[in-house]
Short mmCIF file of C-alpha atoms in Angstrom, two decimals:
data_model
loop_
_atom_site.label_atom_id
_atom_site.label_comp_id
_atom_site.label_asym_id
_atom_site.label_seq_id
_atom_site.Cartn_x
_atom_site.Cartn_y
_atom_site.Cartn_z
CA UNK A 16 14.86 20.00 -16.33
CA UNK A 17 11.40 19.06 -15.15
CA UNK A 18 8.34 20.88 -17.40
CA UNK A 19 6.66 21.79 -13.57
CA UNK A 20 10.35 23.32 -12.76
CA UNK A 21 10.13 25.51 -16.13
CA UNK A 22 6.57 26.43 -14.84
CA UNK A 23 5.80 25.23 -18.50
CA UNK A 24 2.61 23.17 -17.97
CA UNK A 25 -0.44 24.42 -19.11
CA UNK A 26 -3.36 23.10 -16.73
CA UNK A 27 -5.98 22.96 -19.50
CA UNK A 28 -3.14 20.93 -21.69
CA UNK A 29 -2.84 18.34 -19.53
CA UNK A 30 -5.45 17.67 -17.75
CA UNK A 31 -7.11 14.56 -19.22
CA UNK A 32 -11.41 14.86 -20.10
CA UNK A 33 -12.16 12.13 -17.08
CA UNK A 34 -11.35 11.85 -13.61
CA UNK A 35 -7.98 11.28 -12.24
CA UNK A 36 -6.28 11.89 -9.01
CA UNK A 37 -3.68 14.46 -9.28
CA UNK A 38 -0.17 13.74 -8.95
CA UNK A 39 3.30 15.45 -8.32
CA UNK A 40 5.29 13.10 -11.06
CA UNK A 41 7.06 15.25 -13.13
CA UNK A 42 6.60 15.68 -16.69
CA UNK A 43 10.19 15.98 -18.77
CA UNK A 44 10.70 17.23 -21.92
CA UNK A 45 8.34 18.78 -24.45
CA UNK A 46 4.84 16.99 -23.77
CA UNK A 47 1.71 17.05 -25.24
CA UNK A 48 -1.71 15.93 -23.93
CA UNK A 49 -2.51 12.70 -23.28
CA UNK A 50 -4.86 10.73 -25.70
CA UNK A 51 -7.71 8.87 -24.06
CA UNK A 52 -7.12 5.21 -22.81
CA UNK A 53 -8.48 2.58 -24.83
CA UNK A 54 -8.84 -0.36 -23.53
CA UNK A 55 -7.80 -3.75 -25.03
CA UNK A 56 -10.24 -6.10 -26.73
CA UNK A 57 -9.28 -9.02 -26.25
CA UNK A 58 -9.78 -11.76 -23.49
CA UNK A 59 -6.10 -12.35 -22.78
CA UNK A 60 -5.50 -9.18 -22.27
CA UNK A 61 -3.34 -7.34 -18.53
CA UNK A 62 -4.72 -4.83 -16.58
CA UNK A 63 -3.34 -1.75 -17.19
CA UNK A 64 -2.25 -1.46 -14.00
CA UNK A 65 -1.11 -3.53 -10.97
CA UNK A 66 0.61 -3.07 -7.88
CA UNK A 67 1.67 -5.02 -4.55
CA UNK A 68 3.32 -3.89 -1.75
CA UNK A 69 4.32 -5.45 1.87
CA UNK A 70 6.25 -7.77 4.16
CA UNK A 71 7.63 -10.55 2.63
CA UNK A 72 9.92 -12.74 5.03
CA UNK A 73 11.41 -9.67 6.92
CA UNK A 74 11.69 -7.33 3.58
CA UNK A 75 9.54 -4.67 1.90
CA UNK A 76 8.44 -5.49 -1.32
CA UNK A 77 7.17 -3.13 -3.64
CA UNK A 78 5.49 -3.52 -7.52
CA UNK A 79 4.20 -1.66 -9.69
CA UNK A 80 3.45 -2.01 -13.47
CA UNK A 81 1.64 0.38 -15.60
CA UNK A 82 0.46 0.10 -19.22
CA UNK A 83 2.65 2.20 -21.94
CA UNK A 84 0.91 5.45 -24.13
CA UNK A 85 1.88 3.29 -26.88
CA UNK A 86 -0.30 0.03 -25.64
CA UNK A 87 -3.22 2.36 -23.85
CA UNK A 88 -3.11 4.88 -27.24
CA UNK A 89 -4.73 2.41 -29.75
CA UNK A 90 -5.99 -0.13 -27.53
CA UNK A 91 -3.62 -2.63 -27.02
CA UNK A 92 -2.72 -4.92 -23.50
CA UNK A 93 0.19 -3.95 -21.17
CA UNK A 94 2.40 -7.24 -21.78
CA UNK A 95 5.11 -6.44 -18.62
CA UNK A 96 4.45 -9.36 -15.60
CA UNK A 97 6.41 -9.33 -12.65
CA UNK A 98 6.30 -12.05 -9.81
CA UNK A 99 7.94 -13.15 -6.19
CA UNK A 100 7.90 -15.10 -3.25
CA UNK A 101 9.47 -16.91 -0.60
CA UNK A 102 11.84 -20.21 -1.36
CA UNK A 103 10.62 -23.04 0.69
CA UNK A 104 13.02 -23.12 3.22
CA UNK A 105 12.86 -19.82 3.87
CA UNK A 106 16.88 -18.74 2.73
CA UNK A 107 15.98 -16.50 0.23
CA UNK A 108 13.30 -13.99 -2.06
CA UNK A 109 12.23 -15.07 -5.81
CA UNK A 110 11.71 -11.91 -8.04
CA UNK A 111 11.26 -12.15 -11.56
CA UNK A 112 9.99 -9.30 -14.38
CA UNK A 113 9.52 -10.14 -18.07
CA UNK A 114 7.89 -8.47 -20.82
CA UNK A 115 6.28 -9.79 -23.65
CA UNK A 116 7.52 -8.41 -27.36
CA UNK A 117 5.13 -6.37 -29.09
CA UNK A 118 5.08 -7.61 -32.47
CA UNK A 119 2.79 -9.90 -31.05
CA UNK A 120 0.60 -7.74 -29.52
CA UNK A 121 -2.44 -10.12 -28.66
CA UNK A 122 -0.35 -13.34 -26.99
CA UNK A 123 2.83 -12.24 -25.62
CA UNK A 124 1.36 -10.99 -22.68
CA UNK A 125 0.35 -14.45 -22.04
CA UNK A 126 4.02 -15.39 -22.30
CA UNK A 127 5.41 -13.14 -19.91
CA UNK A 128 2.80 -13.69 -17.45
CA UNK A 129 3.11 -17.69 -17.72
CA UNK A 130 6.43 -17.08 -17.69
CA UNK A 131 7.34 -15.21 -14.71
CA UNK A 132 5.10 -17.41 -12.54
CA UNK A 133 6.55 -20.49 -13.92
CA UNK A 134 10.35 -19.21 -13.22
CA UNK A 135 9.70 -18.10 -9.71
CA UNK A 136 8.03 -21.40 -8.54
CA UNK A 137 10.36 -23.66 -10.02
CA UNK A 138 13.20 -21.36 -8.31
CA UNK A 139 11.42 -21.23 -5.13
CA UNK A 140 11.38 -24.81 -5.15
CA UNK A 141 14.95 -24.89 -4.56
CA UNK A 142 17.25 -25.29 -1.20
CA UNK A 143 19.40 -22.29 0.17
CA UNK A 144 22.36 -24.70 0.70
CA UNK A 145 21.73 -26.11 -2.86
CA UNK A 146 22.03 -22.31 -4.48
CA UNK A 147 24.86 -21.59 -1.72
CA UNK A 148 26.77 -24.60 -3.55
CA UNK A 149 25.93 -24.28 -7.41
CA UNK A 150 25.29 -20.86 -7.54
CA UNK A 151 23.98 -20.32 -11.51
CA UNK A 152 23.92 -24.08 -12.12
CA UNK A 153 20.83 -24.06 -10.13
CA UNK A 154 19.34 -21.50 -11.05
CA UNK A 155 19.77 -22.33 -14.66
CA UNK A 156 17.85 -25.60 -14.07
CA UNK A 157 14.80 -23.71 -12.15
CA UNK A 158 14.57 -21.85 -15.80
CA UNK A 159 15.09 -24.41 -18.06
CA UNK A 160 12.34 -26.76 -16.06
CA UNK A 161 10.26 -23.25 -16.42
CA UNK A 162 10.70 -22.96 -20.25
CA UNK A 163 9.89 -26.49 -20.72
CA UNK A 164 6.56 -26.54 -18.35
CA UNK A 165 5.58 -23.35 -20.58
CA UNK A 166 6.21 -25.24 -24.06
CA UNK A 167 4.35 -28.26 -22.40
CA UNK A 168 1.28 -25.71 -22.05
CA UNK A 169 1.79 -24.29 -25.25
CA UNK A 170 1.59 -27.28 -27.10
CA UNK A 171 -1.24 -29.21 -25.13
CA UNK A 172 -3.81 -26.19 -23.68
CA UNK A 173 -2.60 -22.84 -25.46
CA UNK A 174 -2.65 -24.15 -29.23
CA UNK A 175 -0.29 -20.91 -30.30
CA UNK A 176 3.46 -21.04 -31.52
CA UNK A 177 6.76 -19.98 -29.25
CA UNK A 178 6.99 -17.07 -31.56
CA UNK A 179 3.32 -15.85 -30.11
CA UNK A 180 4.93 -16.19 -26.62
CA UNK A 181 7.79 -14.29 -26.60
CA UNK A 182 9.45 -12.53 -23.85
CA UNK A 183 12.39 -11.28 -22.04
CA UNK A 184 12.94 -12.37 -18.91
CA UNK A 185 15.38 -11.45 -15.65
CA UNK A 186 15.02 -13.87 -12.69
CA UNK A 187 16.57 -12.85 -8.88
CA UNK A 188 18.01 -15.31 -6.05
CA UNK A 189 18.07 -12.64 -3.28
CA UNK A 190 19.56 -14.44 -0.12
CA UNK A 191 17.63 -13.46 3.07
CA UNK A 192 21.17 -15.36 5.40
CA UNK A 193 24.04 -17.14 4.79
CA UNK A 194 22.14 -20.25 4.29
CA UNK A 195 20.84 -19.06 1.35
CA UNK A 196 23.88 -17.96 -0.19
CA UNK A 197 25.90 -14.85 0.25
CA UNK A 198 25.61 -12.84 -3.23
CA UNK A 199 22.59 -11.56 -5.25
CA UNK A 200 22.60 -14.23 -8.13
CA UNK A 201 20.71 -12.78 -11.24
CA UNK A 202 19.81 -14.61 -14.72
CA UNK A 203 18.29 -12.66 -17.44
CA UNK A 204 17.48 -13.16 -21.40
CA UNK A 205 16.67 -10.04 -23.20
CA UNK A 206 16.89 -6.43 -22.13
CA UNK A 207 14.98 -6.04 -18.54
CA UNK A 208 17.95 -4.84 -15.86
CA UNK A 209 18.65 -4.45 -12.34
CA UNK A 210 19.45 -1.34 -10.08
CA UNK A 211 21.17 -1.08 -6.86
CA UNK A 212 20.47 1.95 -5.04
CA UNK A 213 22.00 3.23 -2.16
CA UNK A 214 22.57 6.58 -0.70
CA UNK A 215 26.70 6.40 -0.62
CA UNK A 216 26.85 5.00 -4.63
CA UNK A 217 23.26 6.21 -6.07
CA UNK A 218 22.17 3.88 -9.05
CA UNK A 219 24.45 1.35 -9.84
CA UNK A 220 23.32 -1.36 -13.24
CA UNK A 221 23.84 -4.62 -12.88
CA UNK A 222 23.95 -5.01 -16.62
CA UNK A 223 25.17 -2.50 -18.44
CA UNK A 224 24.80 -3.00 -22.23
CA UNK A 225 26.98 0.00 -23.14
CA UNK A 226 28.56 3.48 -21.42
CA UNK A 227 25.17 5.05 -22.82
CA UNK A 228 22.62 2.85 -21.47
CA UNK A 229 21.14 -0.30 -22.77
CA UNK A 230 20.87 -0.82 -26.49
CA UNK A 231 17.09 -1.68 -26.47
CA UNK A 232 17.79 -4.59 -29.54
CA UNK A 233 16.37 -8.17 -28.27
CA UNK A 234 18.45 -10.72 -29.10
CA UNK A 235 16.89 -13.57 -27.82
CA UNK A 236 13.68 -14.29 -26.37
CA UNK A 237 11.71 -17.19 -24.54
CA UNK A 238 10.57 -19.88 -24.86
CA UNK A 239 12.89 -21.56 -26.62
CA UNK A 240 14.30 -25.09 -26.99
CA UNK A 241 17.45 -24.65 -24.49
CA UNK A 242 17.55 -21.51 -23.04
CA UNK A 243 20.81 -22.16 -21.40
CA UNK A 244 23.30 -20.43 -23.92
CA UNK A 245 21.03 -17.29 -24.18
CA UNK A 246 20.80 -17.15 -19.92
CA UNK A 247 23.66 -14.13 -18.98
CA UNK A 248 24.43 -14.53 -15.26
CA UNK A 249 25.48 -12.04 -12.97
CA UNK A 250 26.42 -11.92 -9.54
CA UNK A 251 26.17 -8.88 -7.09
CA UNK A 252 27.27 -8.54 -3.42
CA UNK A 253 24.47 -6.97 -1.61
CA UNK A 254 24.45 -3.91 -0.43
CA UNK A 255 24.58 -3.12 3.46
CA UNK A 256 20.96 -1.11 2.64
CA UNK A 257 19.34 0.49 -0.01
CA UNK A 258 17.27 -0.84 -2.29
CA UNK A 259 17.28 -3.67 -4.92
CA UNK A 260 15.29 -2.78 -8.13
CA UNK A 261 14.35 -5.28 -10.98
CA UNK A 262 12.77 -2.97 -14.06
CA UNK A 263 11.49 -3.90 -17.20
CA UNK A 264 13.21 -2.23 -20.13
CA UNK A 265 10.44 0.56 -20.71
CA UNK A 266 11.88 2.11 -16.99
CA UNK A 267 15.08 0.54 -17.49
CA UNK A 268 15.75 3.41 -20.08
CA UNK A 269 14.17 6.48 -18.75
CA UNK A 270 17.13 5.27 -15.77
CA UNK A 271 19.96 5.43 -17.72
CA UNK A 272 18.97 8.27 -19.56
CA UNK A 273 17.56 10.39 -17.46
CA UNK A 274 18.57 12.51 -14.36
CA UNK A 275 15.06 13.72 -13.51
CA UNK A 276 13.66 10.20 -12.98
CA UNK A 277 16.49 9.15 -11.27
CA UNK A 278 16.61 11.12 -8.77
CA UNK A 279 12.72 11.44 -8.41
CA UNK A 280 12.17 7.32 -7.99
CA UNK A 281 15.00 7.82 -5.38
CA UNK A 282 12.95 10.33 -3.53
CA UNK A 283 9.86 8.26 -3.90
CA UNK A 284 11.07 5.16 -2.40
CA UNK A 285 12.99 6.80 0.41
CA UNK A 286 11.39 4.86 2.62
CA UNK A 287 8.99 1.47 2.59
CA UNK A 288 5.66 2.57 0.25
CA UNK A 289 2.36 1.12 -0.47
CA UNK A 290 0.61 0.17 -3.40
CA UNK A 291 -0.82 3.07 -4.30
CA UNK A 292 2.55 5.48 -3.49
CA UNK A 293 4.15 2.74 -6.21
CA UNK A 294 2.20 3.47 -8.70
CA UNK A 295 2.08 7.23 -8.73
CA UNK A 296 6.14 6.70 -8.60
CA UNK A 297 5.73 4.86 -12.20
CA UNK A 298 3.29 8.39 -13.28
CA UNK A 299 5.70 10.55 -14.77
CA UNK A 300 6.05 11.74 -18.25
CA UNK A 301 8.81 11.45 -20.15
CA UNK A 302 9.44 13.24 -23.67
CA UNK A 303 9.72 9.48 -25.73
CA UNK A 304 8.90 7.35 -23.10
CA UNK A 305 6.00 5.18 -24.34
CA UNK A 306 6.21 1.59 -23.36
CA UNK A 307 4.81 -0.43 -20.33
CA UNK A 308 6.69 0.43 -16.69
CA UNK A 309 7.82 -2.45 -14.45
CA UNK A 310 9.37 -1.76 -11.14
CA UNK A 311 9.72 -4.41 -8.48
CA UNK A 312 11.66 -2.98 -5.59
CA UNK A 313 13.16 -4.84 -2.15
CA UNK A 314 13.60 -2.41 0.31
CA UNK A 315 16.95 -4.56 1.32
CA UNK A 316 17.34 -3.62 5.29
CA UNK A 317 15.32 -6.52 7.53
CA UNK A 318 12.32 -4.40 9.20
CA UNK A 319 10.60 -5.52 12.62
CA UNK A 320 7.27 -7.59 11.78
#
C-alpha cells in the first residue's frame, strides 16, 4: 500500500528546498526526505535525466532514464544508457539498455553508453531476411563486432582497462513484418530484463532469474574477449498489443517485487506518452529503491502516421 493511500505523507517531509513540479507517483513504503542532488564532477559524466518519445517506423517509442538516490546522494553519474532505431531495410526496431557497474563509478558510464550505441548500429546494419534465417546467430555477430569496435576504442582513444568499462547489456530484434522475422529475438549479458504487458496476461518476464524475481548478482559483464558464451538468448512471440518494455535492473526489481509499481507504470502507459509523461512514470519512491531507472517502452500496435 501506497504512503498517499495511507494519507501518510507529510507535505513539509517531502517536499524538497528547490523547485520541482509536483507529481502524482506514489511513494511506497516507509520514506524519508529526499537529500539534495549533487551533481557529478566529472567530465564523463550522464545527465541525470533523459527521455525520448515518438514515431519510429509505425510504433511509439518511449524512454526514459533517471539517475538513482544512490548516484544523485553523493554526487556520482547515472551510468544506465539506452538506445534504438530503425534496421536499414526497414523489417524491424533496434532497442538496447545497459548499465554500467558501479564499482567503477567514474568510467562505466562511458561503457554502457559506447556500448549500447555500438550494439544497436551494428544490429541495425543487418537484413530482415538474414535475422528471419539465423535468428541468434546474427544477432550474436552484431554484438560480438560491437564488443570488439568498443575494445578497439578502448585501447587506441580511451586509454582505460575493460574492467573500467563494464556493463550489462540486453539487445532487442523487434520485427516490424514477416520479412523481418516473426518472433521478438532478445540477447542479454547481465541482469537488465524484458516485460511484456498486455491487458489479458498483465506483466509477463522474459527472463526470469528465479520464482522471486531476479537475483541482482552480475555474473558477467562487457567488454570482454568473446562475449558469445556469456550472450543468453531468448525468443518471444509478440503479443497481438500491449506493450514491449526493456528495463534496466534498478526498475527491473521494483517490477517483480512490487504490486504498487506495477500496476501504476501500467496505468501510466495506457496509452502512447511523451517525454515528459515518461519521466514522471520513472518518479516514484520506493522504500529501498536507490539505483538508476531505465525504461524503454514500444507501444507494440502500428499507429496511423
Amino acid at each position: 500500500m501506497s504512503e498517499q493511500a495511507n494519507g501518510l505523507v507529510d507535505p513539509a517531509r517531502t517536499r524538497p528546498g528547490y523547485a520541482e513540479l509536483d507529481s502524482q507517483a506514489p511513494r511506497i513504503g516507509e520514506l524519508g526526505p529526499l537529500p539534495a542532488p549533487r551533481l557529478a564532477a566529472t567530465a564523463t559524466a550522464l545527465a541525470g535525466v533523459r527521455a525520448d518519445a515518438g514515431m519510429l517506423a509505425g510504433r511509439w517509442v518511449a524512454a526514459a532514464s533517471l539517475a538513482g538516490q544512490s548516484h544523485t546522494a553523493r554526487g556520482g553519474s547515472a551510468q544506465d544508457s539506452y538506445g534504438f532505431t530503425v534496421v536499414r531495410d526497414g523489417s524491424a526496431l533496434v532497442l538496447a539498455v545497459c548499465d554500467g557497474l558501479g564499482q567503477q563509478a567514474d568510467t562505466a558510464q562511458i561503457g554502457a553508453e559506447l556500448l549500447a550505441r555500438l550494439c544497436v548500429s551494428a544490429a541495425a546494419a543487418l537484413s530482415g531476411a538474414d535475422v528471419a534465417e539465423r535468428g541468434h546467430a546474427a544477432l550474436t555477430e552484431a554484438v560480438v563486432h560491437a564488443v570488439a569496435t568498443l575494445e578497439r576504442l578502448r585501447d587506441t582513444a580511451l586509454g582505460l582497462t575493460a574492467r573500467e568499462l563494464r556493463s550489462t547489456m540486453l539487445l532487442c530484434w523487434l520485427p516490424l513484418h514477416p520479412g523481418g522475422g516473426r518472433d521478438v529475438l532478445l540477447l542479454r549479458v547481465g541482469d537488465c530484463e524484458a516485460f511484456t504487458w498486455s491487458e489479458s496476461d498483465g506483466y509477463q518476464a522474459v527472463y526470469p532469474d528465479s520464482d522471486d524475481g531476479p537475483l541482482n548478482i552480475v555474473r558477467h559483464t562487457l567488454p570482454c574477449d568473446d562475449p558469445r558464451p556469456l550472450l543468453e538468448p531468448a525468443r518471444w512471440p509478440p503479443p497481438d498489443g500491449g506493450l514491449l518494455i526493456l528495463a534496466t535492473d534498478g526498475l527491473a526489481g521494483d517490477l517483480f517485487d512490487s504490486p504498487d509499481v506495477r500496476d501504476w507504470l501500467a496505468r501510466r502507459w495506457s496509452r502512447p506518452c511523451g517525454p515528459a509523461w515518461m519521466v514522471d512514470s520513472l518518479r516514484y519512491r520506493r522504500q529501498g529503491s536507490h539505483d538508476d531507472r531505465t525504461a524503454l517502452v514500444v507501444w507494440l500496435e502500428p499507429l496511423p502516421a
